[in-house]
Amino acid sequence: MKKLTAVLLALVLAAALCVGAMAEGAVNYVDTWVLTGISMAGMDLSPEALGMDMFMVLNEDGTCLLSAMGAEETGTWAETETGITATDGSGVTDAYTLTDGKLSAEVDGMVITFTRKGEIVPAGEPAAEATVLANLTLADFDGHWKLTGIRTMGTILPPALGGIELDLTIENGKCLYDSVTAAGKGAVELLLELEEVADLGTQVTGYVQDASGNKADAVLTLVAMSDGTLIWDASTPEMEMVFVLEPQTEEAAQ
C-alpha cells in the first residue's frame, strides 16, 4: 500500500508540474500592444500626458510592427521564458518581461510598459477645469505650498525631472520663497501685494524688499484656483511654463 501511495503521489506531482508548465507557456503574445506606462527615476509618468504614442504589433509568423510617434518599422520577435524579445530593423533587441498581463522593458534608464490593446481601460470623464478665484484676501493665500507639477507644451511634468524644488510659506502678507534650481539653492522673503484683475480674479505678487522694507523687483505672481492649488504662470512668448503648487500639512512642510 505504501508503495502504491508513493507511486500515486509521484504521478500527481508530475501532473501538477506539467499543468504548471503548460499554463506558464500558454500565453499567446500575438496581439497589438500599446504603451501605457513609463517609469523613470522612481516616478510614474503618463505616456498620454507626455504625448508619447507607441505600440507594437506581434504577428504569428514572428515578425512585428514597431510604431513610435507615427514612425513605423518592421522587425522580429521571439518568446522567452519570462516574456518576449523584440528586435527592430537596425538589429537592436529589447527584452520584455510579462508581469500581470503586461510587457515591460528597461530602455535607456526608463521602464516602459505595454498593455494589450483590448485590455486598456477607457479613461473616465475628464475632471472639470479649475477656475481662478476672485474676491480673496491675503489671508486666503496663507499656508505651506509645494511645487508638484510643471505644465509646459500642454503636458504636466513632475518637478524632479528638471531638478526643481519650490516651497512657499505664506503668512501675514509675506512669503518665504525657498527654491532649488539649476542656478542653485536659495531662500528669500517676499513682500506680497494683492490685486483684483478684471475678468481674471485675485492675484498676489511677491516682491523682493529693498533696504527700507519696501517692494522692489517682482519675483512671482500667484492666483488661487478652485481645485485648491496655487498657480504661478512664468510663461514667456517662446515657452509655456506654469508652476502648480499644492497645499502641505504642517508635518509635511517640516
PDB file of C-alpha atoms in Angstrom:
ATOM      1  CA  MET A   1       0.000   0.000   0.000  1.00  0.00           C
ATOM      2  CA  LYS A   2       2.800   2.428   0.877  1.00  0.00           C
ATOM      3  CA  LYS A   3       4.478   1.692  -2.441  1.00  0.00           C
ATOM      4  CA  LEU A   4       1.234   2.316  -4.325  1.00  0.00           C
ATOM      5  CA  THR A   5       0.692   5.574  -2.431  1.00  0.00           C
ATOM      6  CA  ALA A   6       4.200   6.713  -3.282  1.00  0.00           C
ATOM      7  CA  VAL A   7       3.631   5.947  -6.980  1.00  0.00           C
ATOM      8  CA  LEU A   8       0.318   7.832  -6.984  1.00  0.00           C
ATOM      9  CA  LEU A   9       1.937  10.808  -5.227  1.00  0.00           C
ATOM     10  CA  ALA A  10       4.714  10.886  -7.801  1.00  0.00           C
ATOM     11  CA  LEU A  11       2.162  10.816 -10.621  1.00  0.00           C
ATOM     12  CA  VAL A  12       0.170  13.658  -9.036  1.00  0.00           C
ATOM     13  CA  LEU A  13       3.304  15.789  -8.623  1.00  0.00           C
ATOM     14  CA  ALA A  14       4.374  15.101 -12.194  1.00  0.00           C
ATOM     15  CA  ALA A  15       0.927  16.018 -13.477  1.00  0.00           C
ATOM     16  CA  ALA A  16       0.937  19.210 -11.439  1.00  0.00           C
ATOM     17  CA  LEU A  17       4.331  20.204 -12.827  1.00  0.00           C
ATOM     18  CA  CYS A  18       3.157  19.526 -16.361  1.00  0.00           C
ATOM     19  CA  VAL A  19      -0.008  21.569 -15.880  1.00  0.00           C
ATOM     20  CA  GLY A  20       2.029  24.410 -14.383  1.00  0.00           C
ATOM     21  CA  ALA A  21       4.464  24.363 -17.286  1.00  0.00           C
ATOM     22  CA  MET A  22       1.615  24.295 -19.796  1.00  0.00           C
ATOM     23  CA  ALA A  23      -0.130  27.196 -18.047  1.00  0.00           C
ATOM     24  CA  GLU A  24       3.091  29.224 -17.954  1.00  0.00           C
ATOM     25  CA  GLY A  25       3.819  28.622 -21.610  1.00  0.00           C
ATOM     26  CA  ALA A  26       0.230  29.074 -22.733  1.00  0.00           C
ATOM     27  CA  VAL A  27       0.493  32.855 -23.160  1.00  0.00           C
ATOM     28  CA  ASN A  28      -0.399  33.953 -26.669  1.00  0.00           C
ATOM     29  CA  TYR A  29       1.542  37.139 -27.358  1.00  0.00           C
ATOM     30  CA  VAL A  30       0.168  37.625 -30.862  1.00  0.00           C
ATOM     31  CA  ASP A  31      -1.689  40.913 -30.498  1.00  0.00           C
ATOM     32  CA  THR A  32      -1.334  44.692 -30.605  1.00  0.00           C
ATOM     33  CA  TRP A  33       0.419  46.062 -27.511  1.00  0.00           C
ATOM     34  CA  VAL A  34       0.137  49.759 -26.627  1.00  0.00           C
ATOM     35  CA  LEU A  35       2.474  51.842 -24.443  1.00  0.00           C
ATOM     36  CA  THR A  36       0.540  52.593 -21.245  1.00  0.00           C
ATOM     37  CA  GLY A  37       3.225  53.322 -18.641  1.00  0.00           C
ATOM     38  CA  ILE A  38       6.645  54.929 -18.196  1.00  0.00           C
ATOM     39  CA  SER A  39       8.714  54.799 -15.007  1.00  0.00           C
ATOM     40  CA  MET A  40      11.811  56.933 -14.605  1.00  0.00           C
ATOM     41  CA  ALA A  41      13.874  57.875 -11.554  1.00  0.00           C
ATOM     42  CA  GLY A  42      11.232  56.397  -9.262  1.00  0.00           C
ATOM     43  CA  MET A  43       8.394  58.337 -10.905  1.00  0.00           C
ATOM     44  CA  ASP A  44       5.436  57.008 -12.877  1.00  0.00           C
ATOM     45  CA  LEU A  45       4.658  59.093 -15.939  1.00  0.00           C
ATOM     46  CA  SER A  46       1.679  59.051 -18.269  1.00  0.00           C
ATOM     47  CA  PRO A  47       2.560  58.444 -21.947  1.00  0.00           C
ATOM     48  CA  GLU A  48      -0.647  60.217 -22.915  1.00  0.00           C
ATOM     49  CA  ALA A  49       0.254  63.292 -20.885  1.00  0.00           C
ATOM     50  CA  LEU A  50       3.732  63.287 -22.447  1.00  0.00           C
ATOM     51  CA  GLY A  51       2.267  62.964 -25.931  1.00  0.00           C
ATOM     52  CA  MET A  52       4.039  59.627 -26.488  1.00  0.00           C
ATOM     53  CA  ASP A  53       2.164  57.366 -28.907  1.00  0.00           C
ATOM     54  CA  MET A  54       3.826  53.942 -29.213  1.00  0.00           C
ATOM     55  CA  PHE A  55       2.625  50.443 -29.983  1.00  0.00           C
ATOM     56  CA  MET A  56       3.897  47.128 -31.318  1.00  0.00           C
ATOM     57  CA  VAL A  57       2.049  44.510 -33.346  1.00  0.00           C
ATOM     58  CA  LEU A  58       3.301  40.970 -32.751  1.00  0.00           C
ATOM     59  CA  ASN A  59       2.449  38.699 -35.683  1.00  0.00           C
ATOM     60  CA  GLU A  60       2.060  34.923 -35.595  1.00  0.00           C
ATOM     61  CA  ASP A  61       4.933  34.379 -38.049  1.00  0.00           C
ATOM     62  CA  GLY A  62       7.469  36.012 -35.687  1.00  0.00           C
ATOM     63  CA  THR A  63       7.515  39.384 -37.439  1.00  0.00           C
ATOM     64  CA  CYS A  64       6.398  42.574 -35.751  1.00  0.00           C
ATOM     65  CA  LEU A  65       5.499  46.166 -36.491  1.00  0.00           C
ATOM     66  CA  LEU A  66       7.006  48.777 -34.180  1.00  0.00           C
ATOM     67  CA  SER A  67       5.462  52.249 -34.145  1.00  0.00           C
ATOM     68  CA  ALA A  68       6.718  55.304 -32.234  1.00  0.00           C
ATOM     69  CA  MET A  69       5.279  58.795 -32.690  1.00  0.00           C
ATOM     70  CA  GLY A  70       3.967  57.868 -36.124  1.00  0.00           C
ATOM     71  CA  ALA A  71       7.260  56.385 -37.380  1.00  0.00           C
ATOM     72  CA  GLU A  72       6.920  52.691 -38.202  1.00  0.00           C
ATOM     73  CA  GLU A  73       9.394  49.910 -38.890  1.00  0.00           C
ATOM     74  CA  THR A  74       9.252  46.143 -39.157  1.00  0.00           C
ATOM     75  CA  GLY A  75      11.226  43.718 -37.020  1.00  0.00           C
ATOM     76  CA  THR A  76      11.058  40.318 -35.394  1.00  0.00           C
ATOM     77  CA  TRP A  77      10.023  38.984 -32.023  1.00  0.00           C
ATOM     78  CA  ALA A  78      10.523  35.748 -30.098  1.00  0.00           C
ATOM     79  CA  GLU A  79       9.080  34.230 -26.960  1.00  0.00           C
ATOM     80  CA  THR A  80      11.343  33.736 -23.924  1.00  0.00           C
ATOM     81  CA  GLU A  81      10.897  32.056 -20.549  1.00  0.00           C
ATOM     82  CA  THR A  82       9.820  35.345 -18.962  1.00  0.00           C
ATOM     83  CA  GLY A  83       8.217  37.203 -21.852  1.00  0.00           C
ATOM     84  CA  ILE A  84       9.480  38.175 -25.294  1.00  0.00           C
ATOM     85  CA  THR A  85      12.306  39.880 -27.135  1.00  0.00           C
ATOM     86  CA  ALA A  86      11.635  42.393 -29.895  1.00  0.00           C
ATOM     87  CA  THR A  87      14.284  43.304 -32.474  1.00  0.00           C
ATOM     88  CA  ASP A  88      13.898  46.392 -34.631  1.00  0.00           C
ATOM     89  CA  GLY A  89      15.050  46.884 -38.211  1.00  0.00           C
ATOM     90  CA  SER A  90      18.507  48.053 -37.153  1.00  0.00           C
ATOM     91  CA  GLY A  91      19.113  44.932 -35.068  1.00  0.00           C
ATOM     92  CA  VAL A  92      18.558  46.451 -31.608  1.00  0.00           C
ATOM     93  CA  THR A  93      16.880  43.933 -29.296  1.00  0.00           C
ATOM     94  CA  ASP A  94      14.852  44.758 -26.186  1.00  0.00           C
ATOM     95  CA  ALA A  95      13.785  42.123 -23.648  1.00  0.00           C
ATOM     96  CA  TYR A  96      10.252  42.368 -22.273  1.00  0.00           C
ATOM     97  CA  THR A  97       9.054  40.651 -19.099  1.00  0.00           C
ATOM     98  CA  LEU A  98       5.441  39.600 -18.700  1.00  0.00           C
ATOM     99  CA  THR A  99       4.025  40.753 -15.352  1.00  0.00           C
ATOM    100  CA  ASP A 100       0.328  40.855 -14.507  1.00  0.00           C
ATOM    101  CA  GLY A 101      -0.516  40.516 -18.178  1.00  0.00           C
ATOM    102  CA  LYS A 102       1.677  43.445 -19.256  1.00  0.00           C
ATOM    103  CA  LEU A 103       5.016  43.548 -21.069  1.00  0.00           C
ATOM    104  CA  SER A 104       7.740  45.741 -19.561  1.00  0.00           C
ATOM    105  CA  ALA A 105      11.289  46.520 -20.674  1.00  0.00           C
ATOM    106  CA  GLU A 106      14.079  48.751 -19.414  1.00  0.00           C
ATOM    107  CA  VAL A 107      15.237  51.082 -22.190  1.00  0.00           C
ATOM    108  CA  ASP A 108      17.697  53.966 -21.734  1.00  0.00           C
ATOM    109  CA  GLY A 109      17.072  54.161 -17.989  1.00  0.00           C
ATOM    110  CA  MET A 110      13.292  54.053 -18.361  1.00  0.00           C
ATOM    111  CA  VAL A 111      10.896  51.185 -17.762  1.00  0.00           C
ATOM    112  CA  ILE A 112       8.261  51.138 -20.488  1.00  0.00           C
ATOM    113  CA  THR A 113       5.111  49.061 -20.109  1.00  0.00           C
ATOM    114  CA  PHE A 114       2.796  47.826 -22.854  1.00  0.00           C
ATOM    115  CA  THR A 115      -0.776  46.571 -22.462  1.00  0.00           C
ATOM    116  CA  ARG A 116      -2.837  44.564 -24.920  1.00  0.00           C
ATOM    117  CA  LYS A 117      -4.967  46.987 -26.895  1.00  0.00           C
ATOM    118  CA  GLY A 118      -8.152  45.164 -25.965  1.00  0.00           C
ATOM    119  CA  GLU A 119      -7.356  45.321 -22.244  1.00  0.00           C
ATOM    120  CA  ILE A 120      -6.819  49.087 -21.953  1.00  0.00           C
ATOM    121  CA  VAL A 121      -9.336  50.561 -19.539  1.00  0.00           C
ATOM    122  CA  PRO A 122     -11.057  53.594 -21.091  1.00  0.00           C
ATOM    123  CA  ALA A 123     -10.334  56.870 -19.329  1.00  0.00           C
ATOM    124  CA  GLY A 124     -13.129  58.281 -17.233  1.00  0.00           C
ATOM    125  CA  GLU A 125     -14.819  61.618 -17.721  1.00  0.00           C
ATOM    126  CA  PRO A 126     -12.273  64.456 -17.632  1.00  0.00           C
ATOM    127  CA  ALA A 127     -12.336  66.498 -14.453  1.00  0.00           C
ATOM    128  CA  ALA A 128     -13.889  69.925 -14.649  1.00  0.00           C
ATOM    129  CA  GLU A 129     -11.304  72.574 -15.467  1.00  0.00           C
ATOM    130  CA  ALA A 130     -10.258  74.616 -12.450  1.00  0.00           C
ATOM    131  CA  THR A 131     -11.004  78.335 -12.477  1.00  0.00           C
ATOM    132  CA  VAL A 132      -9.281  81.316 -10.861  1.00  0.00           C
ATOM    133  CA  LEU A 133     -10.926  82.510  -7.652  1.00  0.00           C
ATOM    134  CA  ALA A 134     -11.851  86.146  -7.137  1.00  0.00           C
ATOM    135  CA  ASN A 135     -12.600  88.461  -4.217  1.00  0.00           C
ATOM    136  CA  LEU A 136      -9.927  86.944  -1.974  1.00  0.00           C
ATOM    137  CA  THR A 137      -7.843  88.452   0.797  1.00  0.00           C
ATOM    138  CA  LEU A 138      -4.151  87.970   1.505  1.00  0.00           C
ATOM    139  CA  ALA A 139      -5.093  85.614   4.329  1.00  0.00           C
ATOM    140  CA  ASP A 140      -6.696  83.277   1.774  1.00  0.00           C
ATOM    141  CA  PHE A 141      -3.196  82.535   0.445  1.00  0.00           C
ATOM    142  CA  ASP A 142      -1.739  81.647   3.851  1.00  0.00           C
ATOM    143  CA  GLY A 143      -0.204  78.198   4.304  1.00  0.00           C
ATOM    144  CA  HIS A 144       2.606  75.956   3.167  1.00  0.00           C
ATOM    145  CA  TRP A 145       2.725  75.267  -0.564  1.00  0.00           C
ATOM    146  CA  LYS A 146       4.901  72.857  -2.561  1.00  0.00           C
ATOM    147  CA  LEU A 147       5.584  72.642  -6.294  1.00  0.00           C
ATOM    148  CA  THR A 148       4.044  69.385  -7.572  1.00  0.00           C
ATOM    149  CA  GLY A 149       3.822  69.896 -11.316  1.00  0.00           C
ATOM    150  CA  ILE A 150       5.133  71.993 -14.204  1.00  0.00           C
ATOM    151  CA  ARG A 151       2.873  72.495 -17.207  1.00  0.00           C
ATOM    152  CA  THR A 152       4.720  73.001 -20.476  1.00  0.00           C
ATOM    153  CA  MET A 153       3.704  72.321 -24.075  1.00  0.00           C
ATOM    154  CA  GLY A 154       0.314  71.129 -22.833  1.00  0.00           C
ATOM    155  CA  THR A 155       1.874  68.468 -20.582  1.00  0.00           C
ATOM    156  CA  ILE A 156       2.286  68.423 -16.799  1.00  0.00           C
ATOM    157  CA  LEU A 157       5.716  67.113 -15.782  1.00  0.00           C
ATOM    158  CA  PRO A 158       6.973  66.221 -12.290  1.00  0.00           C
ATOM    159  CA  PRO A 159       9.405  68.877 -10.983  1.00  0.00           C
ATOM    160  CA  ALA A 160      12.045  66.244 -10.207  1.00  0.00           C
ATOM    161  CA  LEU A 161      12.589  65.701 -13.929  1.00  0.00           C
ATOM    162  CA  GLY A 162      14.133  69.155 -14.106  1.00  0.00           C
ATOM    163  CA  GLY A 163      15.737  69.004 -10.670  1.00  0.00           C
ATOM    164  CA  ILE A 164      13.458  71.795  -9.471  1.00  0.00           C
ATOM    165  CA  GLU A 165      12.139  72.227  -5.929  1.00  0.00           C
ATOM    166  CA  LEU A 166       9.961  75.074  -4.729  1.00  0.00           C
ATOM    167  CA  ASP A 167       8.363  75.629  -1.328  1.00  0.00           C
ATOM    168  CA  LEU A 168       6.375  78.657  -0.236  1.00  0.00           C
ATOM    169  CA  THR A 169       5.327  79.614   3.259  1.00  0.00           C
ATOM    170  CA  ILE A 170       2.794  82.446   3.174  1.00  0.00           C
ATOM    171  CA  GLU A 171       1.681  84.264   6.311  1.00  0.00           C
ATOM    172  CA  ASN A 172       0.749  87.797   7.332  1.00  0.00           C
ATOM    173  CA  GLY A 173       1.250  89.274   3.872  1.00  0.00           C
ATOM    174  CA  LYS A 174       4.744  87.850   3.432  1.00  0.00           C
ATOM    175  CA  CYS A 175       6.111  84.817   1.606  1.00  0.00           C
ATOM    176  CA  LEU A 176       9.206  82.742   2.370  1.00  0.00           C
ATOM    177  CA  TYR A 177      10.315  81.622  -1.086  1.00  0.00           C
ATOM    178  CA  ASP A 178      12.609  78.566  -0.851  1.00  0.00           C
ATOM    179  CA  SER A 179      13.809  77.043  -4.110  1.00  0.00           C
ATOM    180  CA  VAL A 180      16.293  74.683  -5.727  1.00  0.00           C
ATOM    181  CA  THR A 181      17.001  75.156  -9.437  1.00  0.00           C
ATOM    182  CA  ALA A 182      19.848  74.723 -11.902  1.00  0.00           C
ATOM    183  CA  ALA A 183      21.080  78.121 -10.693  1.00  0.00           C
ATOM    184  CA  GLY A 184      21.439  76.846  -7.149  1.00  0.00           C
ATOM    185  CA  LYS A 185      19.556  76.889  -3.867  1.00  0.00           C
ATOM    186  CA  GLY A 186      18.211  79.936  -2.138  1.00  0.00           C
ATOM    187  CA  ALA A 187      15.589  81.314   0.186  1.00  0.00           C
ATOM    188  CA  VAL A 188      14.258  84.853   0.246  1.00  0.00           C
ATOM    189  CA  GLU A 189      11.390  86.629   1.986  1.00  0.00           C
ATOM    190  CA  LEU A 190       8.958  88.388  -0.326  1.00  0.00           C
ATOM    191  CA  LEU A 191       6.517  91.180   0.349  1.00  0.00           C
ATOM    192  CA  LEU A 192       3.062  90.331  -1.027  1.00  0.00           C
ATOM    193  CA  GLU A 193       0.668  92.724  -2.734  1.00  0.00           C
ATOM    194  CA  LEU A 194      -2.929  91.836  -3.613  1.00  0.00           C
ATOM    195  CA  GLU A 195      -4.659  92.927  -6.800  1.00  0.00           C
ATOM    196  CA  GLU A 196      -8.070  92.235  -8.307  1.00  0.00           C
ATOM    197  CA  VAL A 197      -7.770  91.831 -12.068  1.00  0.00           C
ATOM    198  CA  ALA A 198     -10.883  92.383 -14.171  1.00  0.00           C
ATOM    199  CA  ASP A 199     -12.181  89.234 -15.896  1.00  0.00           C
ATOM    200  CA  LEU A 200      -9.413  87.180 -14.250  1.00  0.00           C
ATOM    201  CA  GLY A 201      -9.629  87.072 -10.493  1.00  0.00           C
ATOM    202  CA  THR A 202      -7.458  87.777  -7.479  1.00  0.00           C
ATOM    203  CA  GLN A 203      -3.703  87.653  -7.931  1.00  0.00           C
ATOM    204  CA  VAL A 204      -0.938  88.232  -5.438  1.00  0.00           C
ATOM    205  CA  THR A 205       2.535  89.394  -6.444  1.00  0.00           C
ATOM    206  CA  GLY A 206       5.646  88.705  -4.403  1.00  0.00           C
ATOM    207  CA  TYR A 207       8.292  91.422  -4.397  1.00  0.00           C
ATOM    208  CA  VAL A 208      11.857  91.418  -3.141  1.00  0.00           C
ATOM    209  CA  GLN A 209      12.137  94.051  -0.414  1.00  0.00           C
ATOM    210  CA  ASP A 210      14.678  96.840  -0.501  1.00  0.00           C
ATOM    211  CA  ALA A 211      16.712  98.041   2.465  1.00  0.00           C
ATOM    212  CA  SER A 212      13.713 100.003   3.749  1.00  0.00           C
ATOM    213  CA  GLY A 213      11.367  97.012   3.529  1.00  0.00           C
ATOM    214  CA  ASN A 214       9.517  98.375   0.510  1.00  0.00           C
ATOM    215  CA  LYS A 215       8.746  96.377  -2.609  1.00  0.00           C
ATOM    216  CA  ALA A 216      11.456  96.240  -5.267  1.00  0.00           C
ATOM    217  CA  ASP A 217      11.693  93.585  -8.019  1.00  0.00           C
ATOM    218  CA  ALA A 218       8.758  91.261  -8.643  1.00  0.00           C
ATOM    219  CA  VAL A 219       9.613  87.557  -8.274  1.00  0.00           C
ATOM    220  CA  LEU A 220       6.338  85.706  -8.770  1.00  0.00           C
ATOM    221  CA  THR A 221       2.629  86.197  -9.272  1.00  0.00           C
ATOM    222  CA  LEU A 222       0.157  83.692  -7.828  1.00  0.00           C
ATOM    223  CA  VAL A 223      -3.523  83.002  -8.357  1.00  0.00           C
ATOM    224  CA  ALA A 224      -5.687  80.659  -6.275  1.00  0.00           C
ATOM    225  CA  MET A 225      -7.639  78.005  -8.177  1.00  0.00           C
ATOM    226  CA  SER A 226     -10.978  76.381  -7.462  1.00  0.00           C
ATOM    227  CA  ASP A 227      -9.259  72.969  -7.134  1.00  0.00           C
ATOM    228  CA  GLY A 228      -7.294  74.176  -4.099  1.00  0.00           C
ATOM    229  CA  THR A 229      -3.974  74.797  -5.868  1.00  0.00           C
ATOM    230  CA  LEU A 230      -1.913  77.921  -6.463  1.00  0.00           C
ATOM    231  CA  ILE A 231      -0.733  78.699  -9.981  1.00  0.00           C
ATOM    232  CA  TRP A 232       2.344  80.686 -10.953  1.00  0.00           C
ATOM    233  CA  ASP A 233       2.384  81.401 -14.673  1.00  0.00           C
ATOM    234  CA  ALA A 234       6.011  82.086 -15.598  1.00  0.00           C
ATOM    235  CA  SER A 235       5.471  81.595 -19.335  1.00  0.00           C
ATOM    236  CA  THR A 236       7.309  83.593 -21.970  1.00  0.00           C
ATOM    237  CA  PRO A 237       6.307  84.226 -25.604  1.00  0.00           C
ATOM    238  CA  GLU A 238       8.668  81.400 -26.552  1.00  0.00           C
ATOM    239  CA  MET A 239       7.674  78.786 -23.955  1.00  0.00           C
ATOM    240  CA  GLU A 240       4.776  77.811 -21.715  1.00  0.00           C
ATOM    241  CA  MET A 241       5.937  77.387 -18.110  1.00  0.00           C
ATOM    242  CA  VAL A 242       3.224  77.133 -15.472  1.00  0.00           C
ATOM    243  CA  PHE A 243       4.036  76.018 -11.917  1.00  0.00           C
ATOM    244  CA  VAL A 244       1.361  74.176  -9.902  1.00  0.00           C
ATOM    245  CA  LEU A 245       1.631  74.294  -6.105  1.00  0.00           C
ATOM    246  CA  GLU A 246      -0.405  72.198  -3.706  1.00  0.00           C
ATOM    247  CA  PRO A 247      -1.082  72.873  -0.006  1.00  0.00           C
ATOM    248  CA  GLN A 248       1.004  70.935   2.522  1.00  0.00           C
ATOM    249  CA  THR A 249       0.206  69.944   6.090  1.00  0.00           C
ATOM    250  CA  GLU A 250       2.331  71.279   8.922  1.00  0.00           C
ATOM    251  CA  GLU A 251       4.023  67.871   9.267  1.00  0.00           C
ATOM    252  CA  ALA A 252       4.810  67.629   5.536  1.00  0.00           C
ATOM    253  CA  ALA A 253       6.209  71.150   5.456  1.00  0.00           C
ATOM    254  CA  GLN A 254       8.727  70.435   8.226  1.00  0.00           C
TER     255      GLN A 254
END
